[in-house]
mmCIF file of C-alpha atoms in Angstrom:
data_model
loop_
_atom_site.group_PDB
_atom_site.id
_atom_site.type_symbol
_atom_site.label_atom_id
_atom_site.label_comp_id
_atom_site.label_asym_id
_atom_site.label_seq_id
_atom_site.Cartn_x
_atom_site.Cartn_y
_atom_site.Cartn_z
ATOM 1 C CA MET A 77 0.000 0.000 0.000
ATOM 2 C CA ARG A 78 2.806 2.391 0.920
ATOM 3 C CA LYS A 79 4.535 1.544 -2.360
ATOM 4 C CA MET A 80 1.286 2.279 -4.266
ATOM 5 C CA MET A 81 0.939 5.689 -2.602
ATOM 6 C CA THR A 82 4.520 6.516 -3.500
ATOM 7 C CA VAL A 83 3.851 5.706 -7.171
ATOM 8 C CA ILE A 84 0.681 7.865 -7.246
ATOM 9 C CA ILE A 85 2.449 10.839 -5.656
ATOM 10 C CA SER A 86 5.300 10.527 -8.155
ATOM 11 C CA ILE A 87 2.837 10.539 -11.099
ATOM 12 C CA LEU A 88 1.066 13.631 -9.750
ATOM 13 C CA LEU A 89 4.381 15.459 -9.341
ATOM 14 C CA ILE A 90 5.365 14.633 -12.927
ATOM 15 C CA LEU A 91 1.991 15.855 -14.264
ATOM 16 C CA GLY A 92 2.321 19.038 -12.241
ATOM 17 C CA CYS A 93 5.714 19.724 -13.701
ATOM 18 C CA LEU A 94 4.433 19.145 -17.234
ATOM 19 C CA CYS A 95 1.483 21.538 -16.742
ATOM 20 C CA SER A 96 3.790 24.144 -15.283
ATOM 21 C CA CYS A 97 6.143 23.867 -18.235
ATOM 22 C CA LYS A 98 3.201 24.124 -20.692
ATOM 23 C CA ALA A 99 1.849 27.234 -18.932
ATOM 24 C CA GLU A 100 5.242 28.888 -18.995
ATOM 25 C CA GLY A 101 5.564 28.012 -22.669
ATOM 26 C CA THR A 102 2.131 29.556 -23.366
ATOM 27 C CA LYS A 103 3.078 32.771 -21.565
ATOM 28 C CA THR A 104 6.286 32.966 -23.558
ATOM 29 C CA SER A 105 4.383 32.377 -26.821
ATOM 30 C CA GLU A 106 1.842 35.132 -26.046
ATOM 31 C CA ALA A 107 4.622 37.545 -25.176
ATOM 32 C CA ASP A 108 6.409 36.694 -28.413
ATOM 33 C CA ASN A 109 3.214 37.253 -30.398
ATOM 34 C CA LYS A 110 2.713 40.678 -28.825
ATOM 35 C CA LYS A 111 6.233 41.675 -29.780
ATOM 36 C CA GLU A 112 5.933 40.288 -33.305
ATOM 37 C CA ASN A 113 4.518 43.523 -34.767
ATOM 38 C CA TYR A 114 6.859 45.797 -32.857
ATOM 39 C CA ARG A 115 9.828 47.354 -34.596
ATOM 40 C CA GLU A 116 12.775 49.402 -33.549
ATOM 41 C CA HIS A 117 12.370 53.188 -33.642
ATOM 42 C CA GLN A 118 13.495 54.462 -37.045
ATOM 43 C CA GLU A 119 16.269 56.959 -36.581
ATOM 44 C CA LEU A 120 16.520 59.504 -39.387
ATOM 45 C CA THR A 121 19.753 59.437 -41.354
ATOM 46 C CA ALA A 122 19.013 62.722 -43.142
ATOM 47 C CA PHE A 123 16.782 65.722 -42.596
ATOM 48 C CA GLN A 124 16.729 66.685 -46.277
ATOM 49 C CA THR A 125 16.869 64.537 -49.392
ATOM 50 C CA SER A 126 15.909 64.579 -53.057
ATOM 51 C CA PHE A 127 12.282 63.869 -54.007
ATOM 52 C CA ASP A 128 11.327 61.433 -56.761
ATOM 53 C CA ALA A 129 7.677 62.221 -57.507
ATOM 54 C CA ASP A 130 7.285 59.201 -59.792
ATOM 55 C CA ASN A 131 8.269 56.640 -57.171
ATOM 56 C CA MET A 132 7.886 58.068 -53.667
ATOM 57 C CA LEU A 133 4.796 58.535 -51.468
ATOM 58 C CA ARG A 134 2.650 56.168 -53.553
ATOM 59 C CA VAL A 135 -0.266 53.925 -52.526
ATOM 60 C CA SER A 136 -2.096 51.000 -54.135
ATOM 61 C CA ILE A 137 -5.470 49.312 -53.609
ATOM 62 C CA PRO A 138 -4.972 45.988 -55.453
ATOM 63 C CA GLU A 139 -8.520 44.792 -54.693
ATOM 64 C CA ALA A 140 -9.865 47.732 -56.735
ATOM 65 C CA ASN A 141 -7.149 47.442 -59.422
ATOM 66 C CA LEU A 142 -5.827 50.837 -58.379
ATOM 67 C CA ASN A 143 -2.050 50.880 -58.419
ATOM 68 C CA ASN A 144 0.759 53.374 -57.869
ATOM 69 C CA VAL A 145 -1.402 56.453 -57.253
ATOM 70 C CA PHE A 146 -0.726 59.398 -54.977
ATOM 71 C CA ILE A 147 -2.899 61.260 -52.499
ATOM 72 C CA ARG A 148 -3.992 64.606 -53.939
ATOM 73 C CA GLU A 149 -6.030 65.604 -50.861
ATOM 74 C CA THR A 150 -7.506 64.053 -47.731
ATOM 75 C CA SER A 151 -10.137 65.079 -45.204
ATOM 76 C CA ALA A 152 -10.389 64.803 -41.452
ATOM 77 C CA ASN A 153 -12.428 61.996 -39.902
ATOM 78 C CA GLU A 154 -16.039 63.178 -40.305
ATOM 79 C CA LEU A 155 -19.610 61.939 -39.853
ATOM 80 C CA LEU A 156 -20.605 60.841 -43.370
ATOM 81 C CA ASP A 157 -23.810 58.876 -42.752
ATOM 82 C CA ASN A 158 -25.914 57.633 -39.852
ATOM 83 C CA ASP A 159 -23.351 56.797 -37.128
ATOM 84 C CA ILE A 160 -20.700 56.209 -39.808
ATOM 85 C CA TYR A 161 -17.485 58.167 -39.539
ATOM 86 C CA GLY A 162 -14.803 58.109 -42.190
ATOM 87 C CA GLN A 163 -12.098 59.901 -44.107
ATOM 88 C CA VAL A 164 -12.273 60.957 -47.733
ATOM 89 C CA TYR A 165 -9.268 60.750 -50.040
ATOM 90 C CA LEU A 166 -8.805 62.240 -53.505
ATOM 91 C CA LEU A 167 -6.373 59.879 -55.238
ATOM 92 C CA ALA A 168 -4.609 60.762 -58.486
ATOM 93 C CA ASP A 169 -3.082 58.582 -61.196
ATOM 94 C CA ASP A 170 -0.545 60.695 -63.070
ATOM 95 C CA ARG A 171 -0.599 58.374 -66.084
ATOM 96 C CA TYR A 172 -0.141 61.244 -68.541
ATOM 97 C CA GLY A 173 3.533 61.680 -67.765
ATOM 98 C CA GLY A 174 4.094 61.245 -64.048
ATOM 99 C CA ASN A 175 5.661 63.722 -61.661
ATOM 100 C CA ARG A 176 2.362 64.149 -59.759
ATOM 101 C CA GLY A 177 0.982 66.329 -62.530
ATOM 102 C CA THR A 178 -1.947 65.825 -64.925
ATOM 103 C CA SER A 179 -3.953 62.886 -63.577
ATOM 104 C CA ASP A 180 -7.059 60.745 -63.467
ATOM 105 C CA HIS A 181 -8.905 61.170 -60.171
ATOM 106 C CA TYR A 182 -10.549 58.659 -57.843
ATOM 107 C CA LEU A 183 -12.627 59.367 -54.748
ATOM 108 C CA VAL A 184 -12.109 57.013 -51.802
ATOM 109 C CA VAL A 185 -14.133 56.849 -48.588
ATOM 110 C CA VAL A 186 -12.495 54.909 -45.748
ATOM 111 C CA THR A 187 -14.727 53.761 -42.868
ATOM 112 C CA ASN A 188 -13.977 51.334 -40.048
ATOM 113 C CA ASP A 189 -14.697 48.169 -41.994
ATOM 114 C CA LYS A 190 -14.384 48.981 -45.691
ATOM 115 C CA ILE A 191 -13.176 51.205 -48.509
ATOM 116 C CA VAL A 192 -15.533 52.629 -51.137
ATOM 117 C CA VAL A 193 -13.863 53.720 -54.385
ATOM 118 C CA GLU A 194 -15.379 55.876 -57.155
ATOM 119 C CA ASP A 195 -13.871 56.534 -60.594
ATOM 120 C CA LEU A 196 -14.363 60.284 -61.118
ATOM 121 C CA SER A 197 -13.899 60.327 -64.908
ATOM 122 C CA LYS A 198 -17.000 61.759 -66.592
ATOM 123 C CA TRP A 199 -15.592 61.239 -70.079
ATOM 124 C CA GLU A 200 -12.746 59.348 -71.707
ATOM 125 C CA ASP A 201 -9.265 60.691 -70.954
ATOM 126 C CA GLN A 202 -10.591 63.383 -68.628
ATOM 127 C CA ALA A 203 -7.281 64.935 -67.579
ATOM 128 C CA CYS A 204 -7.292 66.792 -64.265
ATOM 129 C CA TYR A 205 -4.651 69.418 -63.547
ATOM 130 C CA SER A 206 -5.697 69.914 -59.940
ATOM 131 C CA GLY A 207 -8.492 69.072 -57.557
ATOM 132 C CA ASN A 208 -9.729 69.749 -54.053
ATOM 133 C CA ILE A 209 -12.358 68.334 -51.700
ATOM 134 C CA GLU A 210 -14.294 69.962 -48.853
ATOM 135 C CA LEU A 211 -16.762 68.302 -46.477
ATOM 136 C CA CYS A 212 -19.836 70.223 -45.308
ATOM 137 C CA ASP A 213 -23.488 69.593 -44.512
ATOM 138 C CA PHE A 214 -25.381 70.833 -47.575
ATOM 139 C CA ASP A 215 -28.737 69.073 -47.099
ATOM 140 C CA GLY A 216 -29.267 69.659 -43.375
ATOM 141 C CA ASP A 217 -29.295 65.994 -42.308
ATOM 142 C CA GLY A 218 -26.461 66.450 -39.803
ATOM 143 C CA ASP A 219 -23.783 64.499 -41.635
ATOM 144 C CA LYS A 220 -21.407 65.879 -44.248
ATOM 145 C CA GLU A 221 -21.404 65.718 -48.018
ATOM 146 C CA ILE A 222 -18.362 65.927 -50.282
ATOM 147 C CA LEU A 223 -17.693 68.925 -52.522
ATOM 148 C CA LEU A 224 -15.246 68.214 -55.337
ATOM 149 C CA HIS A 225 -13.746 70.899 -57.598
ATOM 150 C CA GLU A 226 -11.371 69.903 -60.423
ATOM 151 C CA CYS A 227 -9.482 71.869 -63.062
ATOM 152 C CA VAL A 228 -9.926 69.949 -66.328
ATOM 153 C CA GLY A 229 -8.543 72.507 -68.802
ATOM 154 C CA MET A 230 -6.100 75.411 -68.865
ATOM 155 C CA THR A 231 -6.861 77.271 -72.083
ATOM 156 C CA GLY A 232 -8.608 80.639 -72.233
ATOM 157 C CA GLY A 233 -10.334 82.695 -69.576
ATOM 158 C CA ALA A 234 -9.792 81.297 -66.087
ATOM 159 C CA GLY A 235 -9.498 77.685 -67.268
ATOM 160 C CA GLN A 236 -12.136 74.952 -67.395
ATOM 161 C CA TYR A 237 -13.492 73.222 -64.310
ATOM 162 C CA LEU A 238 -15.764 70.391 -63.254
ATOM 163 C CA SER A 239 -17.669 70.920 -59.995
ATOM 164 C CA ARG A 240 -19.560 68.200 -58.158
ATOM 165 C CA VAL A 241 -21.143 67.275 -54.840
ATOM 166 C CA PHE A 242 -21.418 63.689 -53.558
ATOM 167 C CA ASN A 243 -23.436 62.180 -50.738
ATOM 168 C CA PHE A 244 -22.159 59.060 -48.935
ATOM 169 C CA ASP A 245 -25.358 57.071 -48.474
ATOM 170 C CA ASP A 246 -25.681 53.367 -47.566
ATOM 171 C CA ASN A 247 -21.992 52.768 -48.352
ATOM 172 C CA LYS A 248 -22.365 54.289 -51.819
ATOM 173 C CA LEU A 249 -21.262 57.599 -53.332
ATOM 174 C CA VAL A 250 -24.269 59.343 -54.865
ATOM 175 C CA GLU A 251 -23.825 62.398 -57.097
ATOM 176 C CA MET A 252 -25.998 65.306 -55.891
ATOM 177 C CA PHE A 253 -24.736 67.973 -58.299
ATOM 178 C CA CYS A 254 -22.597 68.182 -61.408
ATOM 179 C CA SER A 255 -21.711 71.301 -63.391
ATOM 180 C CA ASP A 256 -21.482 69.241 -66.600
ATOM 181 C CA ASN A 257 -24.262 66.737 -67.257
ATOM 182 C CA GLY A 258 -22.530 65.311 -70.334
ATOM 183 C CA THR A 259 -24.291 67.429 -72.945
ATOM 184 C CA ASN A 260 -23.899 70.989 -71.675
ATOM 185 C CA ASP A 261 -22.746 73.028 -68.722
ATOM 186 C CA PHE A 262 -25.014 73.914 -65.822
ATOM 187 C CA ASN A 263 -26.915 77.026 -66.909
ATOM 188 C CA THR A 264 -26.694 79.863 -64.390
ATOM 189 C CA GLY A 265 -29.027 82.127 -66.396
ATOM 190 C CA PHE A 266 -26.879 85.182 -67.212
ATOM 191 C CA SER A 267 -27.305 87.358 -70.314
ATOM 192 C CA ILE A 268 -26.279 90.817 -71.566
ATOM 193 C CA LYS A 269 -28.129 93.769 -73.070
ATOM 194 C CA ILE A 270 -26.089 96.503 -74.776
ATOM 195 C CA LEU A 271 -27.081 100.114 -74.101
ATOM 196 C CA LYS A 272 -25.906 103.403 -75.578
ATOM 197 C CA ASP A 273 -22.905 105.304 -74.251
ATOM 198 C CA ARG A 274 -20.813 102.118 -73.817
ATOM 199 C CA LYS A 275 -23.104 100.824 -71.094
ATOM 200 C CA PHE A 276 -24.618 97.381 -70.697
ATOM 201 C CA VAL A 277 -26.971 95.503 -68.397
ATOM 202 C CA ILE A 278 -26.310 92.039 -67.006
ATOM 203 C CA GLU A 279 -29.522 90.144 -66.337
ATOM 204 C CA ASN A 280 -30.349 86.767 -64.836
ATOM 205 C CA GLU A 281 -33.494 84.989 -65.946
ATOM 206 C CA ILE A 282 -33.590 82.721 -62.880
ATOM 207 C CA THR A 283 -33.326 85.293 -60.075
ATOM 208 C CA LYS A 284 -34.480 88.353 -62.107
ATOM 209 C CA TYR A 285 -31.235 90.080 -61.167
ATOM 210 C CA SER A 286 -30.448 93.144 -63.312
ATOM 211 C CA GLU A 287 -27.602 95.636 -62.965
ATOM 212 C CA GLN A 288 -26.073 98.274 -65.241
ATOM 213 C CA PHE A 289 -22.328 98.654 -65.897
ATOM 214 C CA ARG A 290 -19.971 100.685 -68.058
ATOM 215 C CA LEU A 291 -16.579 99.629 -69.387
ATOM 216 C CA GLU A 292 -14.050 102.372 -68.784
ATOM 217 C CA ASP A 293 -10.829 100.580 -69.703
ATOM 218 C CA ARG A 294 -11.375 99.975 -73.430
ATOM 219 C CA LYS A 295 -10.222 101.923 -76.501
ATOM 220 C CA ASP A 296 -12.738 103.547 -78.843
ATOM 221 C CA ASP A 297 -12.481 100.900 -81.578
ATOM 222 C CA TYR A 298 -13.395 98.177 -79.095
ATOM 223 C CA PHE A 299 -16.999 99.364 -79.187
ATOM 224 C CA ASP A 300 -17.355 99.234 -82.987
ATOM 225 C CA SER A 301 -19.125 95.861 -82.786
ATOM 226 C CA TRP A 302 -21.478 97.108 -80.099
ATOM 227 C CA TYR A 303 -23.362 99.484 -82.407
ATOM 228 C CA ASP A 304 -24.619 99.546 -85.977
ATOM 229 C CA LYS A 305 -23.917 102.358 -88.463
ATOM 230 C CA ASN A 306 -26.744 104.384 -86.955
ATOM 231 C CA GLY A 307 -25.268 104.082 -83.464
ATOM 232 C CA ASP A 308 -27.945 101.733 -82.206
ATOM 233 C CA PRO A 309 -26.964 98.827 -79.912
ATOM 234 C CA VAL A 310 -26.430 95.462 -81.580
ATOM 235 C CA GLU A 311 -27.689 92.324 -79.845
ATOM 236 C CA GLN A 312 -24.810 90.476 -78.155
ATOM 237 C CA GLU A 313 -24.277 87.225 -76.288
ATOM 238 C CA ILE A 314 -21.873 86.584 -73.456
ATOM 239 C CA LEU A 315 -19.913 83.409 -72.871
ATOM 240 C CA VAL A 316 -20.150 82.236 -69.263
ATOM 241 C CA ASP A 317 -17.486 79.655 -68.416
ATOM 242 C CA SER A 318 -17.586 76.882 -65.820
ATOM 243 C CA PHE A 319 -17.102 77.701 -62.122
ATOM 244 C CA TYR A 320 -13.497 78.721 -61.571
ATOM 245 C CA GLU A 321 -14.381 78.998 -57.871
ATOM 246 C CA PHE A 322 -16.777 76.615 -56.120
ATOM 247 C CA SER A 323 -16.741 77.083 -52.355
ATOM 248 C CA PRO A 324 -18.993 76.158 -49.403
ATOM 249 C CA VAL A 325 -20.221 79.158 -47.404
ATOM 250 C CA ASP A 326 -22.807 79.161 -44.608
ATOM 251 C CA ILE A 327 -24.426 82.380 -45.736
ATOM 252 C CA ASP A 328 -27.359 82.455 -43.303
ATOM 253 C CA LYS A 329 -25.328 80.989 -40.380
ATOM 254 C CA ASP A 330 -27.742 78.104 -39.774
ATOM 255 C CA GLY A 331 -25.150 75.320 -39.929
ATOM 256 C CA VAL A 332 -26.278 74.190 -43.383
ATOM 257 C CA TYR A 333 -23.923 75.299 -46.137
ATOM 258 C CA GLU A 334 -24.636 76.972 -49.451
ATOM 259 C CA ILE A 335 -22.199 76.973 -52.391
ATOM 260 C CA VAL A 336 -20.806 80.144 -53.954
ATOM 261 C CA GLY A 337 -19.637 79.707 -57.537
ATOM 262 C CA ARG A 338 -17.825 82.259 -59.718
ATOM 263 C CA GLN A 339 -17.567 82.186 -63.499
ATOM 264 C CA TYR A 340 -15.379 84.014 -66.014
ATOM 265 C CA VAL A 341 -17.540 86.049 -68.428
ATOM 266 C CA SER A 342 -16.362 87.134 -71.902
ATOM 267 C CA LEU A 343 -17.987 89.075 -74.734
ATOM 268 C CA ILE A 344 -16.023 89.640 -77.971
ATOM 269 C CA GLY A 345 -14.070 86.403 -78.071
ATOM 270 C CA HIS A 346 -13.026 84.212 -75.173
ATOM 271 C CA SER A 347 -10.058 86.380 -74.261
ATOM 272 C CA ASP A 348 -12.295 89.437 -73.836
ATOM 273 C CA GLY A 349 -13.060 89.067 -70.156
ATOM 274 C CA ILE A 350 -15.546 91.667 -68.976
ATOM 275 C CA GLY A 351 -16.183 90.426 -65.436
ATOM 276 C CA SER A 352 -17.197 87.652 -63.105
ATOM 277 C CA ALA A 353 -20.637 86.121 -62.536
ATOM 278 C CA THR A 354 -21.432 84.932 -59.013
ATOM 279 C CA THR A 355 -24.050 82.294 -58.239
ATOM 280 C CA VAL A 356 -25.250 81.005 -54.868
ATOM 281 C CA LEU A 357 -26.575 77.439 -54.815
ATOM 282 C CA LYS A 358 -28.698 75.915 -52.050
ATOM 283 C CA PHE A 359 -29.915 72.323 -51.776
ATOM 284 C CA ASN A 360 -33.702 71.928 -51.927
ATOM 285 C CA ASN A 361 -34.646 68.767 -50.036
ATOM 286 C CA GLU A 362 -38.167 68.630 -51.452
ATOM 287 C CA ALA A 363 -36.894 68.811 -55.029
ATOM 288 C CA SER A 364 -33.740 66.789 -54.188
ATOM 289 C CA LYS A 365 -31.478 69.171 -56.095
ATOM 290 C CA PHE A 366 -29.338 72.291 -55.791
ATOM 291 C CA GLU A 367 -31.100 75.472 -56.869
ATOM 292 C CA ILE A 368 -29.907 78.980 -57.657
ATOM 293 C CA ILE A 369 -31.055 81.401 -54.954
ATOM 294 C CA GLU A 370 -28.896 84.468 -55.636
ATOM 295 C CA THR A 371 -26.846 85.908 -58.503
ATOM 296 C CA SER A 372 -24.691 88.963 -59.154
ATOM 297 C CA PHE A 373 -22.072 90.304 -61.542
ATOM 298 C CA SER A 374 -18.848 92.232 -61.034
ATOM 299 C CA LEU A 375 -16.355 93.879 -63.374
ATOM 300 C CA GLU A 376 -13.639 92.448 -61.113
ATOM 301 C CA PHE A 377 -12.219 88.953 -61.494
#
């Protein structure tokens, strides 16, 4: 009996030792796992170096087939939908020659559990020279929408631009406004009426705005096309370009933002800039669209 008790005690001691060794091994393994993703602090070897725009500061999203692009702009972490916070990135693919210049643009929304990517090209080979994003509440629902303003051309006037607003809804990017619907530019309603004595009136058919101006900085022969041989005004048309400025402004200070857009206006040829047209846009929830609520004109650019 005594010999049997000695054997049992010996077995229990051996099992205890084995369990203790296993526990210590587990603790060591957990500690190793925690340290696995740690790295040594990276000490800088230089405080200034050359910059290779074609190869440095690049990102890729292989799952979306988006490779070797750079970040044109990024937002802060904002409320984008019901209880959904995220950051918005404007990514650029400088496939037209590199060096972070002329690019295709992509809009990316990053939330906690996914990335939503939108190809921003409205037409084939839409080259963008620059672009910026701003996040504001335009529809009054408490979360923020995305204003996007891109320069898509550099010739004449103040350049050509594409202006849009997107809503992040149910993990999708929905276009709320676009200054180019594919067939023509968004019409802001401005026109001109020539008067005698080198005067003219700028009118707006949407807001019924009307204001008289006089050009003081032109030579006499400039006005030859304004009048017929009897000195009577000749009917003229102005060219109103796309929005060269497209900015959110809370005009009435109610927390819901309007958009102020400015357009280059020319008369006798595109290079003949006579002033700037200003339009204020406000989102109408009942009509589910942005509407023009105020317009004006200035001889200043």
